[in-house]
Amino acid sequence: MDLKQFIRDVPDFPKPGILFKDITPLLRDGAALRESVRQLAERLRATPVDVVAGIESRGFLFAATLAIELGVGLVPLRKPNKLPYTKLRESYSLEYGTDSLEMHQDAVNPGERVALVDDLLATGGTMGAAMRLVERAGGRVAACLFVIELSVLHGREKLVGVPVEALIRY
Ligand code: AMP
């Protein structure tokens, strides 16, 4: 199945000049949704994973379904001030300013192998912060998984030393 046909381009969202890759048609189609999760799991065939961590908020959708498929647990990596308990924070640069991701301090145990999941890889700043959170907790990043990669932005060059997999590339 060609998953690309389920991605909708929305020009100038959320601001002028951005071509937004909308995954909602993929989510809406039962066969495409199941196929996307199957393909994510397939990319991890030779990679042992103890836990899946997903990035707020569209990353949660694929991380949770992948965790169920693999039979492992799920860790949410959230925007600032959403998680209730003691947490670690990592910041990353945006086009204008910075943003941060947080993870509960006890979400990943030392030595655990973590598969990180987001819907889309652009500049790699978000996933880079996710990697640092896992590493600070003593975990090992087993792989970074995306549904979509915008390869022209070379985000994977920021994700050094780990397998980077994307189902759909532009
Ligand atoms: P980056 O940190 O630059 O790799 O940006 C990745 C994050 O921003 C992901 O969580 C995406 O959901 C979101 N994102 C960036 N660019 C786009 C885009 N063109 N369409 C949809 N989401 C995007």
GROMACS .gro file of C-alpha atoms and ligand atoms in nm:
model
  193
    1MET     CA    1   0.000   0.000   0.000
    2ASP     CA    2   0.129   0.347  -0.091
    3LEU     CA    3   0.083   0.550   0.228
    4LYS     CA    4   0.179   0.873   0.053
    5GLN     CA    5  -0.165   0.899  -0.104
    6PHE     CA    6  -0.311   0.945   0.246
    7ILE     CA    7  -0.101   1.255   0.326
    8ARG     CA    8  -0.269   1.587   0.248
    9ASP     CA    9  -0.065   1.898   0.171
   10VAL     CA   10  -0.210   2.210   0.334
   11PRO     CA   11  -0.034   2.530   0.220
   12ASP     CA   12   0.026   2.818   0.461
   13PHE     CA   13  -0.064   2.629   0.780
   14PRO     CA   14  -0.008   2.713   1.063
   15LYS     CA   15   0.153   3.022   0.911
   16PRO     CA   16   0.233   3.161   0.567
   17GLY     CA   17   0.505   2.972   0.380
   18ILE     CA   18   0.467   2.639   0.566
   19LEU     CA   19   0.343   2.341   0.365
   20PHE     CA   20   0.176   2.135   0.635
   21LYS     CA   21   0.175   1.756   0.593
   22ASP     CA   22  -0.167   1.654   0.726
   23ILE     CA   23  -0.185   1.295   0.850
   24THR     CA   24  -0.557   1.297   0.934
   25PRO     CA   25  -0.659   1.121   0.607
   26LEU     CA   26  -0.418   0.840   0.699
   27LEU     CA   27  -0.562   0.818   1.050
   28ARG     CA   28  -0.916   0.814   0.908
   29ASP     CA   29  -0.856   0.512   0.684
   30GLY     CA   30  -0.856   0.187   0.878
   31ALA     CA   31  -0.639  -0.007   0.635
   32ALA     CA   32  -0.386   0.276   0.599
   33LEU     CA   33  -0.365   0.326   0.975
   34ARG     CA   34  -0.307  -0.042   1.036
   35GLU     CA   35  -0.053  -0.055   0.752
   36SER     CA   36   0.141   0.241   0.893
   37VAL     CA   37   0.172   0.070   1.231
   38ARG     CA   38   0.268  -0.258   1.066
   39GLN     CA   39   0.540  -0.081   0.867
   40LEU     CA   40   0.675   0.097   1.176
   41ALA     CA   41   0.698  -0.236   1.357
   42GLU     CA   42   0.864  -0.391   1.051
   43ARG     CA   43   1.140  -0.126   1.064
   44LEU     CA   44   1.219  -0.252   1.416
   45ARG     CA   45   1.227  -0.619   1.316
   46ALA     CA   46   1.599  -0.659   1.399
   47THR     CA   47   1.603  -0.401   1.681
   48PRO     CA   48   1.514  -0.506   2.035
   49VAL     CA   49   1.302  -0.244   2.211
   50ASP     CA   50   1.195  -0.223   2.577
   51VAL     CA   51   0.969   0.078   2.551
   52VAL     CA   52   0.828   0.323   2.293
   53ALA     CA   53   0.839   0.699   2.356
   54GLY     CA   54   0.613   0.933   2.157
   55ILE     CA   55   0.637   1.308   2.104
   56GLU     CA   56   0.334   1.531   2.172
   57SER     CA   57   0.098   1.539   2.012
   58ARG     CA   58   0.071   1.365   1.674
   59GLY     CA   59   0.361   1.140   1.771
   60PHE     CA   60   0.146   0.996   2.050
   61LEU     CA   61  -0.093   0.843   1.798
   62PHE     CA   62   0.171   0.636   1.624
   63ALA     CA   63   0.376   0.567   1.937
   64ALA     CA   64   0.076   0.426   2.123
   65THR     CA   65  -0.039   0.205   1.838
   66LEU     CA   66   0.318   0.084   1.780
   67ALA     CA   67   0.365   0.006   2.151
   68ILE     CA   68   0.051  -0.210   2.144
   69GLU     CA   69   0.174  -0.384   1.828
   70LEU     CA   70   0.511  -0.457   1.991
   71GLY     CA   71   0.363  -0.547   2.331
   72VAL     CA   72   0.573  -0.289   2.518
   73GLY     CA   73   0.491   0.018   2.726
   74LEU     CA   74   0.459   0.382   2.624
   75VAL     CA   75   0.634   0.697   2.748
   76PRO     CA   76   0.487   1.039   2.662
   77LEU     CA   77   0.735   1.320   2.585
   78ARG     CA   78   0.535   1.636   2.642
   79LYS     CA   79   0.538   2.008   2.590
   80PRO     CA   80   0.640   2.210   2.901
   81ASN     CA   81   0.428   2.203   3.217
   82LYS     CA   82   0.193   1.921   3.111
   83LEU     CA   83   0.347   1.633   3.304
   84PRO     CA   84   0.254   1.623   3.674
   85TYR     CA   85   0.553   1.451   3.838
   86THR     CA   86   0.928   1.521   3.865
   87LYS     CA   87   1.069   1.566   3.517
   88LEU     CA   88   1.365   1.633   3.292
   89ARG     CA   89   1.353   1.911   3.034
   90GLU     CA   90   1.543   1.964   2.708
   91SER     CA   91   1.515   2.272   2.487
   92TYR     CA   92   1.560   2.302   2.112
   93SER     CA   93   1.571   2.587   1.861
   94LEU     CA   94   1.284   2.682   1.637
   95GLU     CA   95   1.293   2.923   1.345
   96TYR     CA   96   1.203   3.195   1.596
   97GLY     CA   97   1.296   3.122   1.958
   98THR     CA   98   1.305   2.790   2.142
   99ASP     CA   99   1.072   2.518   2.260
  100SER     CA  100   1.113   2.234   2.509
  101LEU     CA  101   1.014   1.875   2.572
  102GLU     CA  102   0.974   1.712   2.911
  103MET     CA  103   0.984   1.352   3.034
  104HIS     CA  104   0.912   1.209   3.376
  105GLN     CA  105   1.238   1.138   3.555
  106ASP     CA  106   1.146   0.773   3.617
  107ALA     CA  107   0.995   0.704   3.273
  108VAL     CA  108   1.303   0.529   3.136
  109ASN     CA  109   1.528   0.301   3.341
  110PRO     CA  110   1.906   0.291   3.292
  111GLY     CA  111   1.999   0.059   3.007
  112GLU     CA  112   1.651   0.038   2.857
  113ARG     CA  113   1.626   0.045   2.478
  114VAL     CA  114   1.384   0.313   2.365
  115ALA     CA  115   1.222   0.355   2.022
  116LEU     CA  116   1.136   0.723   1.969
  117VAL     CA  117   0.837   0.807   1.750
  118ASP     CA  118   0.706   1.125   1.590
  119ASP     CA  119   0.480   1.189   1.293
  120LEU     CA  120   0.728   1.398   1.095
  121LEU     CA  121   1.100   1.476   1.074
  122ALA     CA  122   1.173   1.831   0.960
  123THR     CA  123   1.490   1.998   1.098
  124GLY     CA  124   1.540   1.727   1.363
  125GLY     CA  125   1.538   1.970   1.656
  126THR     CA  126   1.241   1.807   1.828
  127MET     CA  127   1.373   1.453   1.797
  128GLY     CA  128   1.720   1.568   1.902
  129ALA     CA  129   1.573   1.694   2.231
  130ALA     CA  130   1.385   1.364   2.272
  131MET     CA  131   1.711   1.173   2.228
  132ARG     CA  132   1.882   1.383   2.494
  133LEU     CA  133   1.598   1.321   2.741
  134VAL     CA  134   1.629   0.945   2.700
  135GLU     CA  135   2.008   0.958   2.727
  136ARG     CA  136   1.999   1.177   3.040
  137ALA     CA  137   1.775   0.915   3.207
  138GLY     CA  138   2.036   0.649   3.121
  139GLY     CA  139   1.833   0.492   2.842
  140ARG     CA  140   1.962   0.397   2.499
  141VAL     CA  141   1.791   0.522   2.184
  142ALA     CA  142   1.728   0.208   1.977
  143ALA     CA  143   1.583   0.397   1.679
  144CYS     CA  144   1.407   0.716   1.572
  145LEU     CA  145   1.091   0.642   1.374
  146PHE     CA  146   0.880   0.879   1.166
  147VAL     CA  147   0.584   0.841   0.940
  148ILE     CA  148   0.710   1.130   0.721
  149GLU     CA  149   1.057   1.274   0.652
  150LEU     CA  150   1.114   1.607   0.476
  151SER     CA  151   1.459   1.504   0.351
  152VAL     CA  152   1.545   1.844   0.204
  153LEU     CA  153   1.581   1.975   0.561
  154HIS     CA  154   1.850   1.714   0.647
  155GLY     CA  155   1.705   1.656   0.995
  156ARG     CA  156   1.856   1.309   1.015
  157GLU     CA  157   2.204   1.463   1.026
  158LYS     CA  158   2.118   1.583   1.379
  159LEU     CA  159   2.026   1.231   1.491
  160VAL     CA  160   2.376   1.092   1.506
  161GLY     CA  161   2.459   0.732   1.592
  162VAL     CA  162   2.108   0.584   1.583
  163PRO     CA  163   1.899   0.422   1.309
  164VAL     CA  164   1.655   0.674   1.160
  165GLU     CA  165   1.355   0.531   0.975
  166ALA     CA  166   1.073   0.706   0.788
  167LEU     CA  167   0.784   0.542   0.603
  168ILE     CA  168   0.725   0.829   0.358
  169ARG     CA  169   0.992   1.065   0.224
  170TYR     CA  170   0.962   1.393   0.041
  171AMP     P1  171   1.156   1.955   1.359
  171AMP     O1  172   1.188   1.971   1.504
  171AMP     O2  173   1.195   2.074   1.276
  171AMP     O3  174   1.209   1.824   1.301
  171AMP     O4  175   0.997   1.952   1.346
  171AMP     C1  176   0.927   1.835   1.370
  171AMP     C2  177   0.801   1.861   1.448
  171AMP     O5  178   0.726   1.969   1.394
  171AMP     C3  179   0.711   1.740   1.442
  171AMP     O6  180   0.657   1.719   1.572
  171AMP     C4  181   0.606   1.773   1.339
  171AMP     O7  182   0.479   1.730   1.382
  171AMP     C5  183   0.610   1.925   1.326
  171AMP     N1  184   0.624   1.970   1.185
  171AMP     C6  185   0.730   2.038   1.134
  171AMP     N2  186   0.712   2.068   1.006
  171AMP     C7  187   0.591   2.016   0.971
  171AMP     C8  188   0.514   2.011   0.848
  171AMP     N3  189   0.559   2.066   0.734
  171AMP     N4  190   0.397   1.947   0.850
  171AMP     C9  191   0.350   1.891   0.964
  171AMP     N5  192   0.416   1.892   1.081
  171AMP    C10  193   0.535   1.954   1.086
   0.00000   0.00000   0.00000
